[in-house]
Amino acid sequence: MSDYSSSNGNSKNEQLDEFRVSDAGQPMTTNQGRQVSNDERILTAGERGPGVLENVHFFEKMTSFGHETVPPRRLHARGYGAHGEFECYQSMKQFTKAGFLQEAGKKTPLFVRFSTVQGNKGSKDTARDLRCLGVKMYTEEGNIDLTTIDFPVLINQDPMKFPDLIHAYQPEPRTGMPQAAGAHDNFWDYVANNPESLHMTLWVMSDRGVLRSYRMMESWSVNTYLFVNEEGVKTFVRYVWKPVLGSHSLLMDEAQKIGGIDPDFHRRDLRDAIDQGAYAEYELGVQLISEEDQFNYDFDILDSTKFWPEELIPVQMIGKMTLNRNVENDFAENEQVAFNPANVVPGIGFSNDPVLQGWLIAYQPTQYHRLGGKNFQHLPINRPICPFHNNQQEGYMNYEIDADQTNYHQNSLLNNTPYTTPPEQGGYEHYPSQVSGHLTRERPEKFDDHFTQPRIFWNSLTAIERQHMIEALNFQIGSVKSESVRQQAVDLLVNVDKNMAATVADNVGVSRPSGTHVSVSTSYPSLSQTGTPKYAFSLKVGVLIGDGFNANEVTRTLQTLKEYGVFVVIVSDTLGTVTGDDGTTLKVDKTFLTTNPYLLDSLYIIGGQSKVQDKFNDEVNEYVNVAYKHYKPIGVASTGQSYLAASGTNNSAGVVYTGNNADFGLDFVRAIKQQRFWDRT
């Protein structure tokens, strides 16, 4: 079937070459290879007559078109992906015998798919939502599918409740609305009556629920896996991907506006960055707990609604993922890739985490339904790069021609091949843990503590982050029509913080809840985004410019921005070029109409002359007002000060003026790196 040919990190790309096709320069044919002479008109009985049954080419073309779609994913329908590689930092053989983690420098090809949960395939990228990162590693021992989400906690403790959650979260069944939004009665009714769901809901309501970029998305495995070494010793493990660029977010207002202006905002951002060589990078960290230490915490390490605090269980960085190649066909790669957390290799096993145990059963039949049968695993994007041999055969769209006489195990005609492999020679073996007890639907007592960790999360946020969460709660719960559900929701919130619940109650028109929050003062800096890394690299600066600009000043500044990897977008009132005071010309990338201040991370205000000066000035002022209101950095050229002059009504935090500042370019880069200036007035 498939032969493994290389371990240099390009082996999957080489394998995909076999399946890549191009019709460029080729004559059109039917699927049977017959050349086509006319692809524009059906056969008719006379010039104005009816069509005839002999329209076989039209029938093939139209039938193919009608069958091009496959059922969308039940959740995670909207997503986008890229190819890349994983490089191991250090040997992890002390903990696992997984081959891709045995030596420093070893590279493994991979494919990733980012996705939202609630919306359909045609929804928007910037919805306030949970996001998933599925990573398919093509290792020499088989495929590993590592599925993570952008919060360290899940919404349910048990997979039995997951269908109910999704039914409540997605559009209301009578109306099919709202799309890509949890701001409705059913979702908040579910949260109010299932207190375990409150923890992840607060993460969705935090700034992390409105992601700035897939390239800036931190994500956790949530589920608890096992590492198993050569001696058979197991270690509990959770994974976390940490973006090199740091974890950054939009404001709620920005996310809502961008969703209408450019629904493909995150997908476009990822694709454009890779095209420009700004490869997305993420370090893989692991949190490890020995078997003997598993009960040493005030939470159950198998509970998916609880995070493992980094301050108590340190994250050890073991490698880096680099996304360096865009997909060539959205359907063949993004839509047909199929993940399953059951796909692991020797050295990686499964804990008794009840949610993980449910996922091991649920994923495979879902892919059978969506992709038409069991042979989806032979699709190019899903095929392993190592050889695969078994007695499974036939089924819809079987890609293989099985030439062997036998198709059963324990045979003499083929020397009992394909044969099994002992664990000591690389065969997969489930960890031989001892299991005892009565069949039960009970869970450990620690599972019932639904409020301690949400309180810790609240304690860990800055004043700005708390205010943003309150605004999100006001919007979400305020959108609920049922007064009873709104009241139940704030009655639940009081367990996290009394003042926060009272503020939300006032805003959504219900009574302030009685009682108070749990008595917990613990906080963890790792839960806030405040300390995340910050870079100007690959952030997008809109250059608002007309004719007559100071060419020497502007050219020098643009050069500095590009030296630091800032993406520059030249914006004016018309496409073409703008001309400086010495004849220097700059190509206009976007007009005020074809881009928008919400799509830009920063502005460089130059101004200039235009054929319709008043309209040009109005457009610049609109861009400036939006950027200023959203705390974004702004650089002001000597010719642009009239658009944003310093005054007693503002403190100009994050506004960098050229003036006589010889270091203006560097100062502007530092401001871009800061990204937001929350103390701006």
Tab-separated table of N, CA and C in Angstrom, residues 444-537:
chain	number	residue	atom	x	y	z
A	444	PRO	N	-15.960	10.458	41.097
A	444	PRO	CA	-15.316	10.860	42.351
A	444	PRO	C	-15.871	12.176	42.877
A	445	GLU	N	-15.808	12.368	44.182
A	445	GLU	CA	-16.377	13.548	44.831
A	445	GLU	C	-15.775	14.847	44.310
A	446	LYS	N	-14.474	14.842	43.959
A	446	LYS	CA	-13.831	16.067	43.482
A	446	LYS	C	-14.461	16.576	42.183
A	447	PHE	N	-15.102	15.696	41.427
A	447	PHE	CA	-15.765	16.127	40.200
A	447	PHE	C	-16.878	17.128	40.497
A	448	ASP	N	-17.427	17.099	41.724
A	448	ASP	CA	-18.592	17.914	42.061
A	448	ASP	C	-18.251	19.349	42.453
A	449	ASP	N	-16.976	19.679	42.524
A	449	ASP	CA	-16.581	21.058	42.845
A	449	ASP	C	-16.581	21.872	41.548
A	450	HIS	N	-17.674	22.584	41.307
A	450	HIS	CA	-17.849	23.286	40.036
A	450	HIS	C	-17.448	24.753	40.080
A	451	PHE	N	-17.064	25.276	41.251
A	451	PHE	CA	-16.887	26.721	41.359
A	451	PHE	C	-15.496	27.172	41.791
A	452	THR	N	-14.698	26.286	42.377
A	452	THR	CA	-13.374	26.710	42.834
A	452	THR	C	-12.509	27.192	41.678
A	453	GLN	N	-12.398	26.401	40.632
A	453	GLN	CA	-11.528	26.804	39.520
A	453	GLN	C	-12.072	28.001	38.740
A	454	PRO	N	-13.380	28.098	38.489
A	454	PRO	CA	-13.871	29.347	37.876
A	454	PRO	C	-13.539	30.582	38.710
A	455	ARG	N	-13.599	30.450	40.034
A	455	ARG	CA	-13.225	31.562	40.910
A	455	ARG	C	-11.738	31.885	40.759
A	456	ILE	N	-10.899	30.856	40.684
A	456	ILE	CA	-9.468	31.076	40.479
A	456	ILE	C	-9.229	31.788	39.149
A	457	PHE	N	-9.953	31.371	38.109
A	457	PHE	CA	-9.820	32.021	36.802
A	457	PHE	C	-10.172	33.498	36.910
A	458	TRP	N	-11.291	33.813	37.566
A	458	TRP	CA	-11.700	35.212	37.751
A	458	TRP	C	-10.643	35.983	38.529
A	459	ASN	N	-10.136	35.398	39.605
A	459	ASN	CA	-9.114	36.065	40.414
A	459	ASN	C	-7.861	36.380	39.598
A	460	SER	N	-7.583	35.564	38.589
A	460	SER	CA	-6.335	35.671	37.831
A	460	SER	C	-6.385	36.731	36.734
A	461	LEU	N	-7.567	37.235	36.432
A	461	LEU	CA	-7.717	38.207	35.352
A	461	LEU	C	-7.414	39.618	35.826
A	462	THR	N	-6.922	40.450	34.921
A	462	THR	CA	-6.713	41.866	35.221
A	462	THR	C	-8.054	42.593	35.214
A	463	ALA	N	-8.051	43.834	35.676
A	463	ALA	CA	-9.278	44.630	35.697
A	463	ALA	C	-9.854	44.796	34.294
A	464	ILE	N	-8.986	45.000	33.297
A	464	ILE	CA	-9.445	45.138	31.914
A	464	ILE	C	-10.082	43.839	31.438
A	465	GLU	N	-9.433	42.703	31.709
A	465	GLU	CA	-9.968	41.410	31.279
A	465	GLU	C	-11.306	41.115	31.957
A	466	ARG	N	-11.424	41.490	33.224
A	466	ARG	CA	-12.704	41.289	33.922
A	466	ARG	C	-13.812	42.133	33.299
A	467	GLN	N	-13.465	43.376	32.979
A	467	GLN	CA	-14.462	44.257	32.379
A	467	GLN	C	-14.934	43.702	31.040
A	468	HIS	N	-14.008	43.173	30.242
A	468	HIS	CA	-14.385	42.581	28.955
A	468	HIS	C	-15.295	41.379	29.157
A	469	MET	N	-15.016	40.566	30.191
A	469	MET	CA	-15.875	39.413	30.457
A	469	MET	C	-17.277	39.868	30.858
A	470	ILE	N	-17.361	40.885	31.686
A	470	ILE	CA	-18.668	41.403	32.094
A	470	ILE	C	-19.439	41.913	30.880
A	471	GLU	N	-18.753	42.608	29.970
A	471	GLU	CA	-19.413	43.094	28.759
A	471	GLU	C	-19.942	41.932	27.921
A	472	ALA	N	-19.144	40.864	27.826
A	472	ALA	CA	-19.587	39.686	27.068
A	472	ALA	C	-20.798	39.040	27.729
A	473	LEU	N	-20.774	38.931	29.056
A	473	LEU	CA	-21.910	38.360	29.776
A	473	LEU	C	-23.148	39.232	29.626
A	474	ASN	N	-22.967	40.550	29.692
A	474	ASN	CA	-24.094	41.460	29.487
A	474	ASN	C	-24.737	41.234	28.119
A	475	PHE	N	-23.892	41.097	27.105
A	475	PHE	CA	-24.409	40.899	25.748
A	475	PHE	C	-25.079	39.538	25.617
A	476	GLN	N	-24.409	38.501	26.089
A	476	GLN	CA	-24.926	37.145	25.906
A	476	GLN	C	-26.214	36.923	26.698
A	477	ILE	N	-26.159	37.165	28.002
A	477	ILE	CA	-27.342	36.926	28.834
A	477	ILE	C	-28.424	37.952	28.526
A	478	GLY	N	-28.007	39.159	28.180
A	478	GLY	CA	-28.978	40.184	27.797
A	478	GLY	C	-29.726	39.860	26.521
A	479	SER	N	-29.194	38.951	25.706
A	479	SER	CA	-29.870	38.534	24.474
A	479	SER	C	-30.895	37.431	24.721
A	480	VAL	N	-30.917	36.900	25.937
A	480	VAL	CA	-31.858	35.834	26.292
A	480	VAL	C	-33.234	36.451	26.528
A	481	LYS	N	-34.256	35.877	25.911
A	481	LYS	CA	-35.613	36.418	26.023
A	481	LYS	C	-36.272	36.034	27.338
A	482	SER	N	-35.996	34.842	27.824
A	482	SER	CA	-36.648	34.356	29.033
A	482	SER	C	-36.068	35.025	30.274
A	483	GLU	N	-36.927	35.742	31.023
A	483	GLU	CA	-36.456	36.368	32.255
A	483	GLU	C	-36.022	35.319	33.263
A	484	SER	N	-36.716	34.184	33.285
A	484	SER	CA	-36.359	33.104	34.201
A	484	SER	C	-34.954	32.593	33.941
A	485	VAL	N	-34.608	32.407	32.660
A	485	VAL	CA	-33.261	31.920	32.321
A	485	VAL	C	-32.221	32.966	32.675
A	486	ARG	N	-32.508	34.250	32.412
A	486	ARG	CA	-31.555	35.302	32.778
A	486	ARG	C	-31.309	35.295	34.288
A	487	GLN	N	-32.374	35.132	35.064
A	487	GLN	CA	-32.228	35.095	36.514
A	487	GLN	C	-31.424	33.884	36.960
A	488	GLN	N	-31.699	32.720	36.375
A	488	GLN	CA	-30.956	31.512	36.730
A	488	GLN	C	-29.469	31.670	36.399
A	489	ALA	N	-29.191	32.344	35.289
A	489	ALA	CA	-27.794	32.518	34.875
A	489	ALA	C	-27.026	33.368	35.880
A	490	VAL	N	-27.598	34.494	36.308
A	490	VAL	CA	-26.869	35.338	37.266
A	490	VAL	C	-26.839	34.679	38.648
A	491	ASP	N	-27.844	33.871	38.966
A	491	ASP	CA	-27.812	33.120	40.226
A	491	ASP	C	-26.664	32.121	40.246
A	492	LEU	N	-26.288	31.628	39.065
A	492	LEU	CA	-25.136	30.732	38.975
A	492	LEU	C	-23.833	31.520	39.044
A	493	LEU	N	-23.799	32.696	38.421
A	493	LEU	CA	-22.582	33.503	38.385
A	493	LEU	C	-22.149	33.966	39.773
A	494	VAL	N	-23.081	34.105	40.701
A	494	VAL	CA	-22.725	34.605	42.027
A	494	VAL	C	-21.738	33.681	42.722
A	495	ASN	N	-21.714	32.403	42.327
A	495	ASN	CA	-20.761	31.468	42.916
A	495	ASN	C	-19.318	31.775	42.517
A	496	VAL	N	-19.154	32.532	41.431
A	496	VAL	CA	-17.820	32.900	40.949
A	496	VAL	C	-17.401	34.250	41.521
A	497	ASP	N	-18.292	35.238	41.443
A	497	ASP	CA	-17.990	36.543	42.035
A	497	ASP	C	-19.288	37.306	42.249
A	498	LYS	N	-19.501	37.757	43.480
A	498	LYS	CA	-20.758	38.414	43.841
A	498	LYS	C	-20.920	39.746	43.121
A	499	ASN	N	-19.884	40.567	43.086
A	499	ASN	CA	-19.989	41.871	42.439
A	499	ASN	C	-20.205	41.732	40.937
A	500	MET	N	-19.503	40.791	40.335
A	500	MET	CA	-19.677	40.558	38.905
A	500	MET	C	-21.110	40.138	38.606
A	501	ALA	N	-21.655	39.201	39.397
A	501	ALA	CA	-23.023	38.732	39.173
A	501	ALA	C	-24.028	39.856	39.368
A	502	ALA	N	-23.801	40.719	40.378
A	502	ALA	CA	-24.710	41.838	40.626
A	502	ALA	C	-24.684	42.832	39.471
A	503	THR	N	-23.492	43.097	38.938
A	503	THR	CA	-23.364	44.022	37.807
A	503	THR	C	-24.100	43.490	36.588
A	504	VAL	N	-23.920	42.200	36.309
A	504	VAL	CA	-24.606	41.597	35.163
A	504	VAL	C	-26.113	41.618	35.388
A	505	ALA	N	-26.549	41.296	36.602
A	505	ALA	CA	-27.987	41.303	36.906
A	505	ALA	C	-28.596	42.671	36.628
A	506	ASP	N	-27.916	43.724	37.047
A	506	ASP	CA	-28.415	45.079	36.810
A	506	ASP	C	-28.553	45.361	35.323
A	507	ASN	N	-27.596	44.862	34.546
A	507	ASN	CA	-27.581	45.149	33.114
A	507	ASN	C	-28.590	44.332	32.322
A	508	VAL	N	-28.974	43.162	32.834
A	508	VAL	CA	-29.880	42.299	32.066
A	508	VAL	C	-31.286	42.301	32.650
A	509	GLY	N	-31.545	43.184	33.616
A	509	GLY	CA	-32.899	43.404	34.080
A	509	GLY	C	-33.484	42.336	34.980
A	510	VAL	N	-32.664	41.731	35.840
A	510	VAL	CA	-33.179	40.757	36.803
A	510	VAL	C	-32.678	41.127	38.197
A	511	SER	N	-33.161	40.412	39.192
A	511	SER	CA	-32.784	40.716	40.570
A	511	SER	C	-31.349	40.301	40.855
A	512	ARG	N	-30.698	41.084	41.685
A	512	ARG	CA	-29.363	40.691	42.115
A	512	ARG	C	-29.447	39.386	42.905
A	513	PRO	N	-28.523	38.460	42.655
A	513	PRO	CA	-28.614	37.165	43.329
A	513	PRO	C	-28.230	37.267	44.805
A	514	SER	N	-28.812	36.404	45.613
A	514	SER	CA	-28.406	36.302	47.014
A	514	SER	C	-27.180	35.404	47.101
A	515	GLY	N	-26.619	35.286	48.280
A	515	GLY	CA	-25.439	34.445	48.439
A	515	GLY	C	-24.185	35.165	48.009
A	516	THR	N	-23.101	34.418	47.949
A	516	THR	CA	-21.824	35.010	47.566
A	516	THR	C	-20.943	33.949	46.928
A	517	HIS	N	-19.781	34.388	46.474
A	517	HIS	CA	-18.879	33.476	45.788
A	517	HIS	C	-18.160	32.562	46.778
A	518	VAL	N	-17.572	31.486	46.219
A	518	VAL	CA	-16.820	30.555	47.048
A	518	VAL	C	-15.613	31.277	47.639
A	519	SER	N	-15.211	30.847	48.802
A	519	SER	CA	-14.124	31.514	49.516
A	519	SER	C	-12.780	30.986	49.022
A	520	VAL	N	-12.345	31.523	47.899
A	520	VAL	CA	-11.085	31.106	47.281
A	520	VAL	C	-10.352	32.362	46.835
A	521	SER	N	-9.107	32.528	47.260
A	521	SER	CA	-8.322	33.712	46.890
A	521	SER	C	-7.166	33.386	45.954
A	522	THR	N	-7.007	32.127	45.608
A	522	THR	CA	-5.897	31.703	44.748
A	522	THR	C	-6.000	32.347	43.371
A	523	SER	N	-4.860	32.686	42.809
A	523	SER	CA	-4.803	33.156	41.424
A	523	SER	C	-3.531	32.625	40.785
A	524	TYR	N	-3.565	32.483	39.457
A	524	TYR	CA	-2.411	31.979	38.714
A	524	TYR	C	-2.128	32.917	37.538
A	525	PRO	N	-0.951	33.502	37.471
A	525	PRO	CA	-0.626	34.408	36.363
A	525	PRO	C	-0.775	33.766	34.984
A	526	SER	N	-0.582	32.450	34.880
A	526	SER	CA	-0.630	31.782	33.576
A	526	SER	C	-2.014	31.838	32.940
A	527	LEU	N	-3.059	32.121	33.730
A	527	LEU	CA	-4.417	32.136	33.199
A	527	LEU	C	-4.780	33.460	32.535
A	528	SER	N	-3.987	34.494	32.764
A	528	SER	CA	-4.218	35.795	32.142
A	528	SER	C	-3.366	35.923	30.883
A	529	GLN	N	-3.851	36.700	29.929
A	529	GLN	CA	-3.080	36.958	28.717
A	529	GLN	C	-2.099	38.110	28.876
A	530	THR	N	-2.087	38.734	30.043
A	530	THR	CA	-1.255	39.926	30.246
A	530	THR	C	0.222	39.648	29.999
A	531	GLY	N	0.692	38.513	30.460
A	531	GLY	CA	2.114	38.221	30.347
A	531	GLY	C	2.515	37.525	29.069
A	532	THR	N	1.616	37.436	28.109
A	532	THR	CA	1.920	36.720	26.872
A	532	THR	C	2.990	37.455	26.067
A	533	PRO	N	3.800	36.737	25.271
A	533	PRO	CA	4.795	37.419	24.421
A	533	PRO	C	4.127	38.382	23.439
A	534	LYS	N	4.857	39.454	23.108
A	534	LYS	CA	4.344	40.457	22.178
A	534	LYS	C	5.417	40.800	21.156
A	535	TYR	N	5.002	40.847	19.908
A	535	TYR	CA	5.912	41.179	18.814
A	535	TYR	C	5.188	42.082	17.818
A	536	ALA	N	5.952	42.925	17.153
A	536	ALA	CA	5.396	43.693	16.038
A	536	ALA	C	5.354	42.840	14.774
A	537	PHE	N	6.161	41.811	14.727
A	537	PHE	CA	6.293	40.936	13.558
A	537	PHE	C	4.931	40.439	13.078
